[in-house]
Amino acid sequence: MKKISYYISLFSSLLFLFSSCERESSNGIATYINPPKDTVKFGYRLATLYYTDTESKETSFDFNLEISNVYAWKSILINYEKSNSIKKYFPIYDIAGNITSLLDEESVGLENIEIEYKIIPPSNVKLVSTLKYYRVNDPFALIFNYDSVNLKSIERRYLVRETGEIGGIIESAFFCSGLDLGNCSDSTSTVEYQYGQFFNNLYHSNELLPFILLLKNPNQTTLLDILPDLPLYFSRHYATSLIRPNSGTFELGLNPNFEPSFFYFKNASFGLTQGYNFSMR
């Protein structure tokens, strides 16, 4: 009897183990009915993005992934330590899967973002051409001008909050053309970077641009606030230093898959550090 009881107990344990494995497998299938991870855009593999400003105040972006037939975000929750406030954005997609707007449904004064794209021949890559930031105080638009697939200049322009009309130029910055943004010595260029050998996983990651340029610092007042972040989107390699107009060095950390674990910029004049930590799915 003891032997029979032993086999019954063993069979029950194995049955439980197999059923547990089956449940885990089902959950896995439900989670990954989308394309394999290595075919998914880098932005949608981010679980949380942390930005720390020069005052050591953190902004966290929590990306709520919608599991359906395609990868998309259901919502993005933003926590600002500096102002002790929270914002929540809901992305709107076009039929091709591009984010056309981010709707702010948490603030008293809604500060939506609109995104426009431009198809760049001959490769017909679709890049962001305009970001309209409808913030309550001093709304503005960022205009990106391209030379083939490379960024030629960026303009910060006035924006009429009520109508969305774009006004005159507030300030602008120019870059010499190359696969890596501003990677050349050019007396006519106002911004110049140097680069390392590691490929940039955020290169042309359209879905992340509004966050790394606008929402990480919603009270920004000048293009100098975003110049250290431009190589994250516009360059094939990770930057190692910014030569001008505000010089400094970049610090990069990569995980075993050569994806960024952190990316910081340290200003040479003030010794202040700002940058990102990445949390992957």
mmCIF file of C-alpha atoms in Angstrom:
data_model
loop_
_atom_site.group_PDB
_atom_site.id
_atom_site.type_symbol
_atom_site.label_atom_id
_atom_site.label_comp_id
_atom_site.label_asym_id
_atom_site.label_seq_id
_atom_site.Cartn_x
_atom_site.Cartn_y
_atom_site.Cartn_z
ATOM 1 C CA MET A 1 0.000 0.000 0.000
ATOM 2 C CA LYS A 2 2.812 2.360 0.809
ATOM 3 C CA LYS A 3 4.265 1.858 -2.679
ATOM 4 C CA ILE A 4 0.878 2.491 -4.304
ATOM 5 C CA SER A 5 0.396 5.626 -2.231
ATOM 6 C CA TYR A 6 3.884 6.748 -3.247
ATOM 7 C CA TYR A 7 3.106 6.368 -6.966
ATOM 8 C CA ILE A 8 -0.243 8.116 -6.579
ATOM 9 C CA SER A 9 1.503 11.002 -4.814
ATOM 10 C CA LEU A 10 4.225 11.090 -7.468
ATOM 11 C CA PHE A 11 1.660 11.062 -10.285
ATOM 12 C CA SER A 12 -0.273 13.917 -8.634
ATOM 13 C CA SER A 13 2.908 15.958 -8.272
ATOM 14 C CA LEU A 14 3.848 15.414 -11.902
ATOM 15 C CA LEU A 15 0.329 16.275 -13.032
ATOM 16 C CA PHE A 16 0.456 19.489 -11.035
ATOM 17 C CA LEU A 17 3.878 20.315 -12.457
ATOM 18 C CA PHE A 18 2.719 19.720 -16.037
ATOM 19 C CA SER A 19 -0.421 21.762 -15.531
ATOM 20 C CA SER A 20 1.655 24.597 -14.056
ATOM 21 C CA CYS A 21 3.989 24.511 -17.038
ATOM 22 C CA GLU A 22 0.994 24.549 -19.354
ATOM 23 C CA ARG A 23 -0.418 27.618 -17.641
ATOM 24 C CA GLU A 24 2.937 29.387 -17.855
ATOM 25 C CA SER A 25 3.221 28.477 -21.521
ATOM 26 C CA SER A 26 -0.257 29.830 -22.194
ATOM 27 C CA ASN A 27 0.600 33.057 -20.432
ATOM 28 C CA GLY A 28 3.752 33.326 -22.476
ATOM 29 C CA ILE A 29 1.848 32.836 -25.715
ATOM 30 C CA ALA A 30 -0.702 35.429 -24.667
ATOM 31 C CA THR A 31 2.077 37.896 -23.907
ATOM 32 C CA TYR A 32 4.021 37.346 -27.123
ATOM 33 C CA ILE A 33 1.352 36.993 -29.791
ATOM 34 C CA ASN A 34 3.141 39.961 -31.334
ATOM 35 C CA PRO A 35 6.342 39.707 -33.391
ATOM 36 C CA PRO A 36 9.457 38.251 -31.692
ATOM 37 C CA LYS A 37 11.268 40.659 -29.409
ATOM 38 C CA ASP A 38 14.152 41.221 -31.778
ATOM 39 C CA THR A 39 11.754 42.547 -34.431
ATOM 40 C CA VAL A 40 10.013 45.011 -32.102
ATOM 41 C CA LYS A 41 11.044 48.673 -32.130
ATOM 42 C CA PHE A 42 13.330 49.628 -29.278
ATOM 43 C CA GLY A 43 10.837 52.121 -27.860
ATOM 44 C CA TYR A 44 8.156 49.503 -27.308
ATOM 45 C CA ARG A 45 10.567 47.294 -25.417
ATOM 46 C CA LEU A 46 11.072 50.003 -22.802
ATOM 47 C CA ALA A 47 9.163 49.372 -19.597
ATOM 48 C CA THR A 48 10.280 52.542 -17.782
ATOM 49 C CA LEU A 49 12.506 55.435 -18.787
ATOM 50 C CA TYR A 50 14.071 57.534 -16.033
ATOM 51 C CA TYR A 51 15.415 61.044 -16.688
ATOM 52 C CA THR A 52 17.489 62.876 -14.050
ATOM 53 C CA ASP A 53 18.026 66.616 -14.500
ATOM 54 C CA THR A 54 20.993 68.738 -13.394
ATOM 55 C CA GLU A 55 19.307 69.293 -10.001
ATOM 56 C CA SER A 56 19.173 65.516 -9.446
ATOM 57 C CA LYS A 57 15.385 65.530 -9.762
ATOM 58 C CA GLU A 58 13.945 62.477 -11.497
ATOM 59 C CA THR A 59 11.229 62.157 -14.118
ATOM 60 C CA SER A 60 9.952 58.628 -14.733
ATOM 61 C CA PHE A 61 8.007 57.448 -17.775
ATOM 62 C CA ASP A 62 6.024 54.232 -17.294
ATOM 63 C CA PHE A 63 4.947 52.780 -20.646
ATOM 64 C CA ASN A 64 1.774 50.693 -20.460
ATOM 65 C CA LEU A 65 1.978 48.255 -23.376
ATOM 66 C CA GLU A 66 -1.216 47.264 -25.177
ATOM 67 C CA ILE A 67 -1.012 43.547 -25.994
ATOM 68 C CA SER A 68 -2.877 43.003 -29.246
ATOM 69 C CA ASN A 69 -1.976 42.139 -32.829
ATOM 70 C CA VAL A 70 0.611 44.928 -32.890
ATOM 71 C CA TYR A 71 2.900 46.558 -30.344
ATOM 72 C CA ALA A 72 1.449 49.845 -29.122
ATOM 73 C CA TRP A 73 1.214 51.849 -25.938
ATOM 74 C CA LYS A 74 -2.085 52.049 -24.137
ATOM 75 C CA SER A 75 -0.943 54.951 -21.963
ATOM 76 C CA ILE A 76 2.165 56.601 -20.536
ATOM 77 C CA LEU A 77 2.308 57.692 -16.905
ATOM 78 C CA ILE A 78 4.806 60.460 -16.096
ATOM 79 C CA ASN A 79 5.931 61.216 -12.547
ATOM 80 C CA TYR A 80 7.770 64.512 -11.985
ATOM 81 C CA GLU A 81 9.754 64.581 -8.750
ATOM 82 C CA LYS A 82 10.676 68.240 -9.200
ATOM 83 C CA SER A 83 7.078 69.488 -9.196
ATOM 84 C CA ASN A 84 5.635 66.531 -7.282
ATOM 85 C CA SER A 85 3.100 66.043 -10.059
ATOM 86 C CA ILE A 86 1.816 63.260 -12.300
ATOM 87 C CA LYS A 87 0.681 63.395 -15.921
ATOM 88 C CA LYS A 88 -0.872 60.703 -18.070
ATOM 89 C CA TYR A 89 -0.800 60.678 -21.857
ATOM 90 C CA PHE A 90 -2.770 58.537 -24.295
ATOM 91 C CA PRO A 91 -1.226 58.031 -27.757
ATOM 92 C CA ILE A 92 -3.251 58.224 -30.969
ATOM 93 C CA TYR A 93 -1.995 56.135 -33.906
ATOM 94 C CA ASP A 94 -2.550 56.394 -37.634
ATOM 95 C CA ILE A 95 -3.320 53.389 -39.817
ATOM 96 C CA ALA A 96 0.417 52.827 -40.422
ATOM 97 C CA GLY A 97 1.116 52.570 -36.687
ATOM 98 C CA ASN A 98 2.722 56.006 -36.230
ATOM 99 C CA ILE A 99 1.868 58.128 -33.199
ATOM 100 C CA THR A 100 0.170 61.305 -34.443
ATOM 101 C CA SER A 101 -0.677 62.831 -31.069
ATOM 102 C CA LEU A 102 -0.326 62.421 -27.323
ATOM 103 C CA LEU A 103 -3.475 63.387 -25.445
ATOM 104 C CA ASP A 104 -3.151 64.827 -21.959
ATOM 105 C CA GLU A 105 -6.200 63.796 -19.950
ATOM 106 C CA GLU A 106 -4.914 64.457 -16.449
ATOM 107 C CA SER A 107 -4.051 68.164 -16.301
ATOM 108 C CA VAL A 108 -6.384 71.066 -15.581
ATOM 109 C CA GLY A 109 -5.013 72.800 -18.681
ATOM 110 C CA LEU A 110 -4.621 70.094 -21.305
ATOM 111 C CA GLU A 111 -1.133 70.110 -22.825
ATOM 112 C CA ASN A 112 -1.423 67.865 -25.848
ATOM 113 C CA ILE A 113 1.347 67.091 -28.332
ATOM 114 C CA GLU A 114 0.890 66.735 -32.100
ATOM 115 C CA ILE A 115 3.423 64.896 -34.278
ATOM 116 C CA GLU A 116 3.885 65.317 -38.017
ATOM 117 C CA TYR A 117 6.111 63.210 -40.275
ATOM 118 C CA LYS A 118 8.030 63.579 -43.510
ATOM 119 C CA ILE A 119 8.971 60.786 -45.917
ATOM 120 C CA ILE A 120 12.625 61.153 -46.898
ATOM 121 C CA PRO A 121 13.611 59.741 -50.346
ATOM 122 C CA PRO A 122 15.213 57.641 -51.733
ATOM 123 C CA SER A 123 14.839 55.188 -48.830
ATOM 124 C CA ASN A 124 11.388 56.623 -48.012
ATOM 125 C CA VAL A 125 12.103 56.472 -44.286
ATOM 126 C CA LYS A 126 9.465 58.319 -42.249
ATOM 127 C CA LEU A 127 10.963 60.825 -39.802
ATOM 128 C CA VAL A 128 9.421 63.345 -37.432
ATOM 129 C CA SER A 129 9.176 66.767 -39.087
ATOM 130 C CA THR A 130 7.195 68.743 -36.493
ATOM 131 C CA LEU A 131 6.420 68.531 -32.794
ATOM 132 C CA LYS A 132 3.701 70.876 -31.529
ATOM 133 C CA TYR A 133 3.666 71.256 -27.765
ATOM 134 C CA TYR A 134 0.402 72.816 -26.542
ATOM 135 C CA ARG A 135 1.614 73.642 -23.061
ATOM 136 C CA VAL A 136 -0.285 76.322 -21.158
ATOM 137 C CA ASN A 137 2.660 78.670 -20.734
ATOM 138 C CA ASP A 138 4.609 79.580 -23.873
ATOM 139 C CA PRO A 139 3.525 76.802 -26.261
ATOM 140 C CA PHE A 140 5.991 76.142 -29.060
ATOM 141 C CA ALA A 141 6.784 73.935 -32.029
ATOM 142 C CA LEU A 142 9.994 72.164 -33.017
ATOM 143 C CA ILE A 143 10.659 71.965 -36.762
ATOM 144 C CA PHE A 144 13.194 69.456 -38.141
ATOM 145 C CA ASN A 145 14.763 70.149 -41.533
ATOM 146 C CA TYR A 146 16.574 67.320 -43.320
ATOM 147 C CA ASP A 147 19.323 66.982 -45.904
ATOM 148 C CA SER A 148 18.438 63.573 -47.390
ATOM 149 C CA VAL A 149 18.050 61.402 -44.275
ATOM 150 C CA ASN A 150 20.274 63.577 -42.057
ATOM 151 C CA LEU A 151 19.179 66.474 -39.855
ATOM 152 C CA LYS A 152 20.257 69.825 -41.280
ATOM 153 C CA SER A 153 18.705 72.204 -38.751
ATOM 154 C CA ILE A 154 16.189 72.436 -35.932
ATOM 155 C CA GLU A 155 13.944 75.430 -35.294
ATOM 156 C CA ARG A 156 12.040 76.427 -32.205
ATOM 157 C CA ARG A 157 8.987 78.438 -33.282
ATOM 158 C CA TYR A 158 6.046 80.199 -31.678
ATOM 159 C CA LEU A 159 2.798 78.207 -31.528
ATOM 160 C CA VAL A 160 -0.730 79.609 -31.230
ATOM 161 C CA ARG A 161 -2.329 77.359 -28.627
ATOM 162 C CA GLU A 162 -5.910 78.014 -29.745
ATOM 163 C CA THR A 163 -5.436 77.312 -33.464
ATOM 164 C CA GLY A 164 -2.217 75.307 -33.777
ATOM 165 C CA GLU A 165 -0.768 77.878 -36.168
ATOM 166 C CA ILE A 166 3.039 77.948 -36.225
ATOM 167 C CA GLY A 167 4.643 81.389 -35.986
ATOM 168 C CA GLY A 168 8.111 82.878 -36.388
ATOM 169 C CA ILE A 169 11.454 81.427 -35.331
ATOM 170 C CA ILE A 170 12.473 81.886 -31.701
ATOM 171 C CA GLU A 171 15.880 80.235 -32.137
ATOM 172 C CA SER A 172 17.559 77.629 -34.340
ATOM 173 C CA ALA A 173 20.566 75.333 -34.500
ATOM 174 C CA PHE A 174 22.434 73.999 -37.542
ATOM 175 C CA PHE A 175 24.343 70.762 -38.140
ATOM 176 C CA CYS A 176 26.781 69.523 -40.746
ATOM 177 C CA SER A 177 25.363 66.501 -42.545
ATOM 178 C CA GLY A 178 26.398 62.960 -41.662
ATOM 179 C CA LEU A 179 25.109 59.616 -40.393
ATOM 180 C CA ASP A 180 26.159 60.840 -36.958
ATOM 181 C CA LEU A 181 24.686 64.253 -36.180
ATOM 182 C CA GLY A 182 27.182 67.125 -36.356
ATOM 183 C CA ASN A 183 30.146 64.767 -36.624
ATOM 184 C CA CYS A 184 32.467 67.099 -38.546
ATOM 185 C CA SER A 185 34.399 70.331 -38.243
ATOM 186 C CA ASP A 186 32.463 72.995 -40.098
ATOM 187 C CA SER A 187 32.789 76.708 -39.437
ATOM 188 C CA THR A 188 29.162 77.199 -40.474
ATOM 189 C CA SER A 189 27.867 74.610 -38.026
ATOM 190 C CA THR A 190 26.734 75.699 -34.583
ATOM 191 C CA VAL A 191 26.584 72.241 -32.990
ATOM 192 C CA GLU A 192 29.299 69.570 -33.083
ATOM 193 C CA TYR A 193 29.559 66.131 -31.471
ATOM 194 C CA GLN A 194 32.055 63.264 -31.309
ATOM 195 C CA TYR A 195 31.081 59.588 -31.384
ATOM 196 C CA GLY A 196 32.160 56.119 -30.294
ATOM 197 C CA GLN A 197 31.785 52.749 -31.997
ATOM 198 C CA PHE A 198 28.552 51.426 -30.432
ATOM 199 C CA PHE A 199 25.389 51.417 -32.540
ATOM 200 C CA ASN A 200 22.568 53.579 -31.183
ATOM 201 C CA ASN A 201 19.404 51.519 -30.538
ATOM 202 C CA LEU A 202 17.292 54.688 -30.331
ATOM 203 C CA TYR A 203 18.253 55.817 -33.848
ATOM 204 C CA HIS A 204 15.114 57.183 -35.578
ATOM 205 C CA SER A 205 12.905 55.844 -32.785
ATOM 206 C CA ASN A 206 9.974 58.121 -33.660
ATOM 207 C CA GLU A 207 7.764 57.055 -30.783
ATOM 208 C CA LEU A 208 10.300 58.218 -28.166
ATOM 209 C CA LEU A 209 11.142 61.653 -29.574
ATOM 210 C CA PRO A 210 8.367 63.618 -27.770
ATOM 211 C CA PHE A 211 9.526 62.212 -24.438
ATOM 212 C CA ILE A 212 13.269 62.761 -24.766
ATOM 213 C CA LEU A 213 12.862 66.263 -26.235
ATOM 214 C CA LEU A 214 9.712 67.693 -24.632
ATOM 215 C CA LEU A 215 8.133 65.862 -21.720
ATOM 216 C CA LYS A 216 11.345 65.076 -19.841
ATOM 217 C CA ASN A 217 11.504 68.833 -19.084
ATOM 218 C CA PRO A 218 8.089 70.443 -19.733
ATOM 219 C CA ASN A 219 9.268 73.881 -18.569
ATOM 220 C CA GLN A 220 12.255 74.128 -20.919
ATOM 221 C CA THR A 221 13.018 77.545 -22.375
ATOM 222 C CA THR A 222 15.795 77.066 -24.932
ATOM 223 C CA LEU A 223 17.225 74.654 -27.490
ATOM 224 C CA LEU A 224 20.231 74.268 -25.179
ATOM 225 C CA ASP A 225 17.945 72.117 -23.010
ATOM 226 C CA ILE A 226 17.653 69.464 -25.716
ATOM 227 C CA LEU A 227 20.980 69.580 -27.602
ATOM 228 C CA PRO A 228 22.573 66.814 -25.441
ATOM 229 C CA ASP A 229 19.657 64.494 -26.307
ATOM 230 C CA LEU A 230 19.568 64.972 -30.084
ATOM 231 C CA PRO A 231 22.138 62.229 -30.882
ATOM 232 C CA LEU A 232 19.866 59.679 -29.198
ATOM 233 C CA TYR A 233 17.477 60.028 -32.127
ATOM 234 C CA PHE A 234 19.483 61.449 -35.030
ATOM 235 C CA SER A 235 22.788 59.528 -34.865
ATOM 236 C CA ARG A 236 23.679 55.932 -35.750
ATOM 237 C CA HIS A 237 26.225 55.740 -32.921
ATOM 238 C CA TYR A 238 26.194 56.862 -29.307
ATOM 239 C CA ALA A 239 27.845 60.218 -28.732
ATOM 240 C CA THR A 240 30.980 60.506 -26.561
ATOM 241 C CA SER A 241 31.188 64.301 -26.309
ATOM 242 C CA LEU A 242 29.521 67.562 -27.250
ATOM 243 C CA ILE A 243 32.083 70.073 -28.544
ATOM 244 C CA ARG A 244 29.913 73.156 -28.997
ATOM 245 C CA PRO A 245 27.983 75.236 -28.101
ATOM 246 C CA ASN A 246 27.877 73.790 -24.542
ATOM 247 C CA SER A 247 30.747 71.332 -24.267
ATOM 248 C CA GLY A 248 30.605 68.182 -22.198
ATOM 249 C CA THR A 249 31.048 64.417 -22.216
ATOM 250 C CA PHE A 250 28.632 61.494 -22.418
ATOM 251 C CA GLU A 251 28.692 58.357 -20.275
ATOM 252 C CA LEU A 252 27.150 55.170 -21.664
ATOM 253 C CA GLY A 253 26.235 51.820 -20.144
ATOM 254 C CA LEU A 254 25.167 48.803 -22.198
ATOM 255 C CA ASN A 255 23.498 45.562 -21.113
ATOM 256 C CA PRO A 256 24.554 42.144 -22.527
ATOM 257 C CA ASN A 257 22.344 42.761 -25.601
ATOM 258 C CA PHE A 258 24.214 46.019 -26.286
ATOM 259 C CA GLU A 259 21.111 48.017 -25.378
ATOM 260 C CA PRO A 260 21.553 51.142 -23.237
ATOM 261 C CA SER A 261 21.206 50.781 -19.494
ATOM 262 C CA PHE A 262 22.097 54.451 -18.920
ATOM 263 C CA PHE A 263 23.109 57.490 -20.967
ATOM 264 C CA TYR A 264 24.364 60.652 -19.239
ATOM 265 C CA PHE A 265 25.699 64.037 -20.296
ATOM 266 C CA LYS A 266 28.093 65.931 -18.015
ATOM 267 C CA ASN A 267 28.492 69.635 -18.704
ATOM 268 C CA ALA A 268 32.176 70.611 -18.859
ATOM 269 C CA SER A 269 31.686 74.148 -17.505
ATOM 270 C CA PHE A 270 29.440 73.399 -14.537
ATOM 271 C CA GLY A 271 30.166 69.727 -13.887
ATOM 272 C CA LEU A 272 26.440 69.020 -13.726
ATOM 273 C CA THR A 273 25.074 65.695 -14.987
ATOM 274 C CA GLN A 274 21.796 64.894 -16.682
ATOM 275 C CA GLY A 275 20.563 61.816 -18.493
ATOM 276 C CA TYR A 276 18.616 58.591 -18.703
ATOM 277 C CA ASN A 277 18.311 55.144 -17.177
ATOM 278 C CA PHE A 278 16.540 52.491 -19.241
ATOM 279 C CA SER A 279 14.402 49.629 -17.915
ATOM 280 C CA MET A 280 13.691 46.999 -20.587
ATOM 281 C CA ARG A 281 10.858 44.479 -20.779
#
